[in-house]
XYZ file of C-alpha atoms in Angstrom:
366
model
C 37.410 -15.525 1.538
C 33.473 -13.661 -0.200
C 33.596 -9.852 -1.287
C 31.798 -8.124 1.546
C 32.011 -4.903 -0.740
C 27.964 -3.825 -0.598
C 26.537 -2.936 -3.538
C 25.330 -0.145 -4.306
C 22.591 0.116 -6.916
C 22.855 1.552 -10.396
C 21.367 6.104 -10.250
C 17.844 5.250 -12.072
C 17.394 6.337 -15.517
C 14.788 9.241 -15.775
C 14.701 9.805 -19.634
C 15.682 7.681 -21.500
C 16.463 8.877 -25.736
C 15.697 6.927 -27.994
C 16.771 6.503 -32.364
C 14.060 5.197 -34.612
C 15.231 3.376 -37.633
C 16.306 0.195 -36.579
C 15.448 0.693 -33.125
C 12.541 1.435 -31.920
C 10.939 0.224 -35.068
C 11.761 -1.843 -37.914
C 12.729 -0.528 -41.130
C 14.235 3.372 -42.018
C 11.472 5.818 -43.104
C 13.171 7.548 -45.441
C 13.755 4.421 -47.524
C 9.979 2.343 -46.790
C 7.405 4.373 -44.825
C 5.190 1.157 -43.988
C 8.065 0.651 -40.380
C 6.707 -1.813 -37.830
C 6.229 -0.765 -34.190
C 7.592 -4.804 -32.611
C 4.043 -5.241 -29.141
C 7.823 -6.277 -27.062
C 9.107 -2.266 -27.905
C 5.362 -1.191 -27.402
C 5.523 -3.065 -24.670
C 8.907 -0.910 -23.343
C 7.873 2.361 -23.817
C 4.445 2.528 -21.845
C 6.173 -0.338 -18.807
C 8.531 2.637 -18.832
C 6.192 5.777 -18.829
C 3.314 4.123 -15.978
C 8.396 3.902 -13.330
C 8.072 7.742 -14.478
C 10.657 7.170 -16.660
C 10.615 10.214 -19.866
C 10.898 8.878 -22.743
C 12.806 11.070 -25.919
C 13.911 10.986 -29.241
C 17.218 11.435 -31.496
C 17.062 10.641 -34.567
C 18.854 11.498 -38.331
C 14.770 12.421 -40.162
C 13.217 14.886 -41.650
C 11.262 15.565 -38.190
C 7.519 16.327 -39.701
C 7.404 12.044 -41.735
C 9.082 11.320 -38.475
C 6.941 12.763 -35.481
C 4.106 11.809 -37.621
C 4.708 7.775 -38.553
C 5.097 8.189 -34.040
C 1.756 9.947 -34.130
C 0.387 6.946 -36.275
C 1.065 4.068 -34.258
C 0.607 5.238 -31.294
C 2.470 6.968 -29.619
C 4.200 10.605 -30.282
C 2.709 11.547 -26.814
C 4.465 8.991 -24.858
C 8.062 11.747 -26.330
C 9.183 14.832 -24.047
C 11.441 17.194 -26.390
C 12.700 15.471 -29.057
C 15.308 16.558 -31.019
C 14.983 14.945 -34.591
C 17.232 16.932 -37.854
C 20.215 16.211 -38.875
C 22.869 17.298 -35.769
C 25.385 15.304 -34.110
C 23.355 13.113 -31.638
C 25.227 13.928 -28.662
C 24.128 17.007 -28.934
C 20.390 16.637 -29.746
C 21.426 14.488 -26.230
C 22.512 17.636 -24.539
C 19.419 19.544 -25.731
C 17.531 17.044 -23.934
C 19.289 17.366 -20.301
C 18.604 20.683 -20.345
C 15.516 20.871 -20.837
C 13.885 18.560 -18.925
C 17.438 20.164 -16.108
C 18.369 16.973 -15.854
C 21.818 15.732 -15.095
C 23.413 14.032 -18.434
C 24.156 10.674 -15.558
C 20.819 10.506 -15.019
C 20.185 9.775 -18.880
C 20.414 6.644 -20.879
C 20.477 6.834 -25.679
C 19.587 3.348 -27.070
C 20.617 3.115 -30.820
C 21.565 0.585 -33.138
C 24.986 2.100 -35.268
C 27.168 1.946 -32.685
C 29.398 5.120 -33.882
C 26.228 7.005 -33.231
C 26.330 5.547 -29.125
C 30.266 6.101 -29.608
C 29.947 9.987 -30.673
C 27.283 9.956 -27.899
C 29.790 8.177 -25.694
C 32.512 10.261 -26.201
C 30.744 13.486 -25.871
C 28.752 12.947 -23.129
C 30.607 9.951 -20.948
C 27.823 10.702 -18.911
C 25.392 9.361 -20.939
C 24.685 5.378 -20.399
C 24.195 4.282 -23.932
C 22.253 0.400 -24.719
C 22.634 -1.075 -28.692
C 19.214 -1.808 -29.675
C 18.743 -5.116 -29.446
C 18.706 -4.078 -25.521
C 16.076 -2.869 -25.881
C 12.903 -4.853 -25.116
C 15.498 -5.799 -21.557
C 15.463 -2.212 -20.671
C 12.017 -2.986 -18.688
C 14.539 -5.916 -16.644
C 17.741 -3.503 -16.102
C 17.571 -2.407 -12.161
C 18.820 1.352 -13.825
C 14.680 1.186 -14.965
C 13.458 0.182 -11.842
C 13.120 2.662 -9.310
C 12.118 0.680 -5.540
C 8.538 2.317 -5.367
C 6.588 3.955 -8.080
C 4.649 6.630 -6.939
C 1.586 8.689 -8.550
C 2.758 10.788 -9.073
C 5.963 9.391 -10.776
C 3.282 7.530 -12.956
C 1.427 10.900 -13.949
C 4.616 12.862 -14.013
C 5.740 12.627 -18.407
C 1.938 14.439 -18.041
C 3.566 16.917 -15.344
C 5.951 17.759 -17.520
C 3.950 18.365 -21.361
C 2.157 20.299 -18.423
C 4.850 22.354 -18.138
C 6.150 22.960 -21.609
C 2.099 24.616 -22.472
C 3.137 26.764 -18.763
C 6.029 28.095 -20.969
C 4.435 28.371 -24.477
C 1.845 30.300 -22.505
C 4.417 32.717 -19.809
C 6.325 33.025 -23.485
C 3.413 34.921 -24.793
C 1.830 36.932 -21.694
C 3.012 41.184 -21.817
C 2.193 41.300 -18.295
C 4.408 41.162 -15.323
C 6.250 38.235 -13.969
C 3.911 38.278 -10.328
C 0.668 38.944 -12.884
C 1.872 35.346 -14.756
C 1.554 33.854 -11.831
C -1.734 34.410 -10.061
C -2.992 33.574 -14.400
C -2.236 30.034 -13.143
C -4.357 30.016 -10.279
C -2.248 27.959 -8.360
C -2.904 26.244 -5.051
C -0.139 25.013 -2.721
C -1.187 22.436 -0.444
C 1.346 21.814 2.315
C 0.064 19.083 4.449
C 1.287 16.250 6.952
C 2.814 13.226 5.515
C -0.057 9.873 5.511
C 2.299 6.142 5.221
C 0.919 6.614 2.019
C 2.768 9.579 0.490
C 6.179 8.162 3.028
C 7.340 7.364 -0.073
C 6.780 10.364 -2.426
C 8.805 11.839 0.397
C 11.667 9.222 0.182
C 11.886 10.074 -3.537
C 11.838 13.715 -3.572
C 14.918 13.915 -1.247
C 16.773 11.274 -3.208
C 15.720 13.163 -6.526
C 16.096 16.830 -5.389
C 19.611 18.720 -4.838
C 19.538 21.330 -6.410
C 16.823 22.943 -3.535
C 17.911 20.322 -1.013
C 19.102 22.520 1.503
C 20.819 18.854 3.169
C 21.497 16.528 0.520
C 19.983 14.167 2.614
C 18.222 11.221 1.248
C 15.530 10.012 3.705
C 14.907 6.386 3.639
C 11.169 4.390 4.545
C 12.134 3.398 6.914
C 13.302 6.868 8.439
C 10.452 8.390 8.379
C 8.112 6.068 9.328
C 10.074 6.670 12.141
C 10.447 10.601 12.615
C 6.371 9.939 11.621
C 6.067 8.169 14.427
C 7.844 11.035 16.930
C 5.075 13.132 18.579
C 8.242 15.689 18.908
C 8.151 16.033 14.986
C 6.295 16.634 11.475
C 7.034 14.934 7.759
C 5.350 18.226 6.080
C 4.681 17.006 2.406
C 3.831 19.856 -0.173
C 1.749 19.872 -3.307
C 0.954 22.144 -6.414
C -1.815 22.271 -8.791
C -2.642 25.403 -11.455
C -4.994 25.531 -14.046
C -2.116 23.213 -16.646
C -2.775 21.014 -14.296
C -1.022 19.246 -11.818
C 2.264 19.801 -10.504
C 2.549 16.917 -7.626
C 4.497 16.617 -4.624
C 6.641 20.253 -4.937
C 8.282 20.027 -1.366
C 8.660 18.126 2.314
C 9.569 19.192 5.564
C 11.384 17.373 8.702
C 10.988 19.507 11.449
C 11.156 19.108 15.161
C 9.733 21.172 17.643
C 11.843 22.737 20.769
C 10.417 24.723 23.809
C 12.285 27.279 22.340
C 12.925 26.887 18.813
C 11.954 24.582 15.957
C 14.409 22.482 14.183
C 14.242 22.544 10.294
C 15.945 19.345 10.298
C 15.178 19.597 5.032
C 13.419 21.461 3.346
C 13.554 20.552 -0.362
C 11.224 21.556 -3.155
C 10.835 20.324 -6.395
C 13.655 22.288 -9.156
C 10.617 22.304 -11.555
C 8.897 24.786 -9.216
C 11.228 27.573 -8.650
C 9.498 30.491 -10.646
C 6.956 30.015 -8.967
C 8.507 31.241 -5.808
C 7.225 28.002 -3.807
C 10.494 27.811 -1.160
C 9.618 31.843 -0.607
C 6.371 30.101 0.722
C 6.645 27.599 1.882
C 9.426 29.040 4.237
C 7.831 32.868 4.794
C 4.768 30.151 6.288
C 7.476 27.885 8.413
C 8.189 31.475 10.416
C 4.725 33.098 10.749
C 3.874 29.155 12.349
C 6.997 29.201 14.806
C 6.033 33.727 15.089
C 2.325 33.112 16.551
C 4.584 29.352 18.794
C 6.555 32.323 19.837
C 9.777 30.305 18.987
C 12.766 30.705 17.014
C 13.681 28.904 13.755
C 16.749 26.870 12.933
C 17.178 25.168 8.843
C 19.950 22.784 8.928
C 22.166 23.459 5.398
C 24.909 21.613 4.425
C 26.500 23.687 1.021
C 27.487 22.094 -1.994
C 28.223 22.410 -6.021
C 24.272 22.549 -6.542
C 22.092 23.937 -3.787
C 23.248 27.547 -3.723
C 19.786 28.432 -4.812
C 18.513 27.289 -1.536
C 20.688 29.231 0.580
C 19.602 32.316 -1.228
C 15.821 31.146 -0.825
C 16.848 30.562 3.094
C 19.715 33.992 3.510
C 16.005 35.571 1.880
C 13.968 35.143 3.735
C 16.369 36.190 7.156
C 17.890 33.685 8.115
C 21.290 34.728 9.794
C 24.704 32.979 11.887
C 23.776 35.603 14.723
C 24.831 33.719 17.828
C 21.213 33.256 20.161
C 20.372 30.882 23.233
C 18.059 29.037 21.329
C 20.803 27.487 19.500
C 22.201 25.570 22.654
C 20.702 22.215 22.997
C 20.825 21.517 18.889
C 24.258 23.398 18.296
C 26.946 20.554 16.322
C 23.999 17.654 16.173
C 23.097 17.829 13.260
C 27.567 16.535 11.869
C 30.758 19.551 11.940
C 29.168 20.404 7.988
C 26.199 21.087 8.769
C 24.951 24.971 9.617
C 22.542 26.049 11.845
C 21.079 29.235 10.143
C 18.964 31.473 12.538
C 15.394 32.539 12.163
C 13.927 36.077 14.670
C 10.468 34.805 13.727
C 7.950 37.335 12.843
C 4.645 37.259 11.308
C 3.935 36.576 7.912
C 1.878 38.159 5.152
C -0.372 34.814 2.870
C 1.391 34.886 -0.826
C -0.481 36.900 -2.778
C 0.020 34.960 -5.825
C -1.431 31.472 -4.477
C -4.452 30.336 -2.044
C -2.394 28.548 0.638
C -3.666 25.682 2.290
C -1.789 24.711 5.506
C -2.174 23.071 8.638
C -2.619 25.146 12.841
C 1.322 23.728 13.942
C 0.652 25.794 17.043
C -2.113 23.696 17.756
C -1.772 20.258 15.849
C -5.774 21.185 13.924
C -5.987 22.144 11.001
C -5.382 25.455 9.689
């Protein structure tokens, strides 16, 4: 009898950290500056970038010399938050994860030295480690092959690089946080998802855990069913500013009932928490519900990682009070899901971003 246990796909790698000498390039830079980047490795670098997999560097080298060599080879721009120096590589990989706000389990590390791989594996056991001879095969591995590659995924590196420039400017900015947000000239768009955008929605529900109200991943087929249901709204939020696009940063799944609108899922990207994206979305939705004369109910499943989402809901005014509007909805979302409640009131427009959003009360545009 065959094994009928379902195969669990490996977690997709979100960032690959490269060693340089005799891994990314042939040769040791401090011994011979004429190192060679094989065409097959260049193809892997470009291919991973096109799939939305970020790439960084952890190398024992002189930083300026190594970075100049990457630039001369035409690949420096593919690498974010590089760690080139003389410390432990596990410390470098940990700093890369922290700067990207990634769980270590979503990082991979490739190095020609078994001792370096062992050191990283010992201190960061969730990081997947690969020998240098595997480099040319990475594009064939499932963990480096997202099921779908969205428009945002293809631009992910550029969005992170824009984010680092944005952060650097904020460090130099001398005004208040709110003044800095105003200086960004942000434009937030909330729109009904089209079938072409569903892969972006699915990816966001899959990749977001800290700002996911329920932790539920909605696969493509479930989203298409909701999109076709007249009582549901599948809404996508995008954000741009003068540094560039943040891409799709939020998804709302809303079911409309006569007395209450049921927010079944709100997920926002962790990258835009500091820009108040969740607050803007919730205030807009509360204003829409007030205009429609209904209450808001929201599913929330507490996890170890989504405490910030609970704070956002409470700050928006959601509570646990009993209400007749709960009647038909109580218990339908699962025993471990809280059904938070809000008596919706009109809300002011945001002051830090220009909001372009539909009118949910009429089905037409705002």
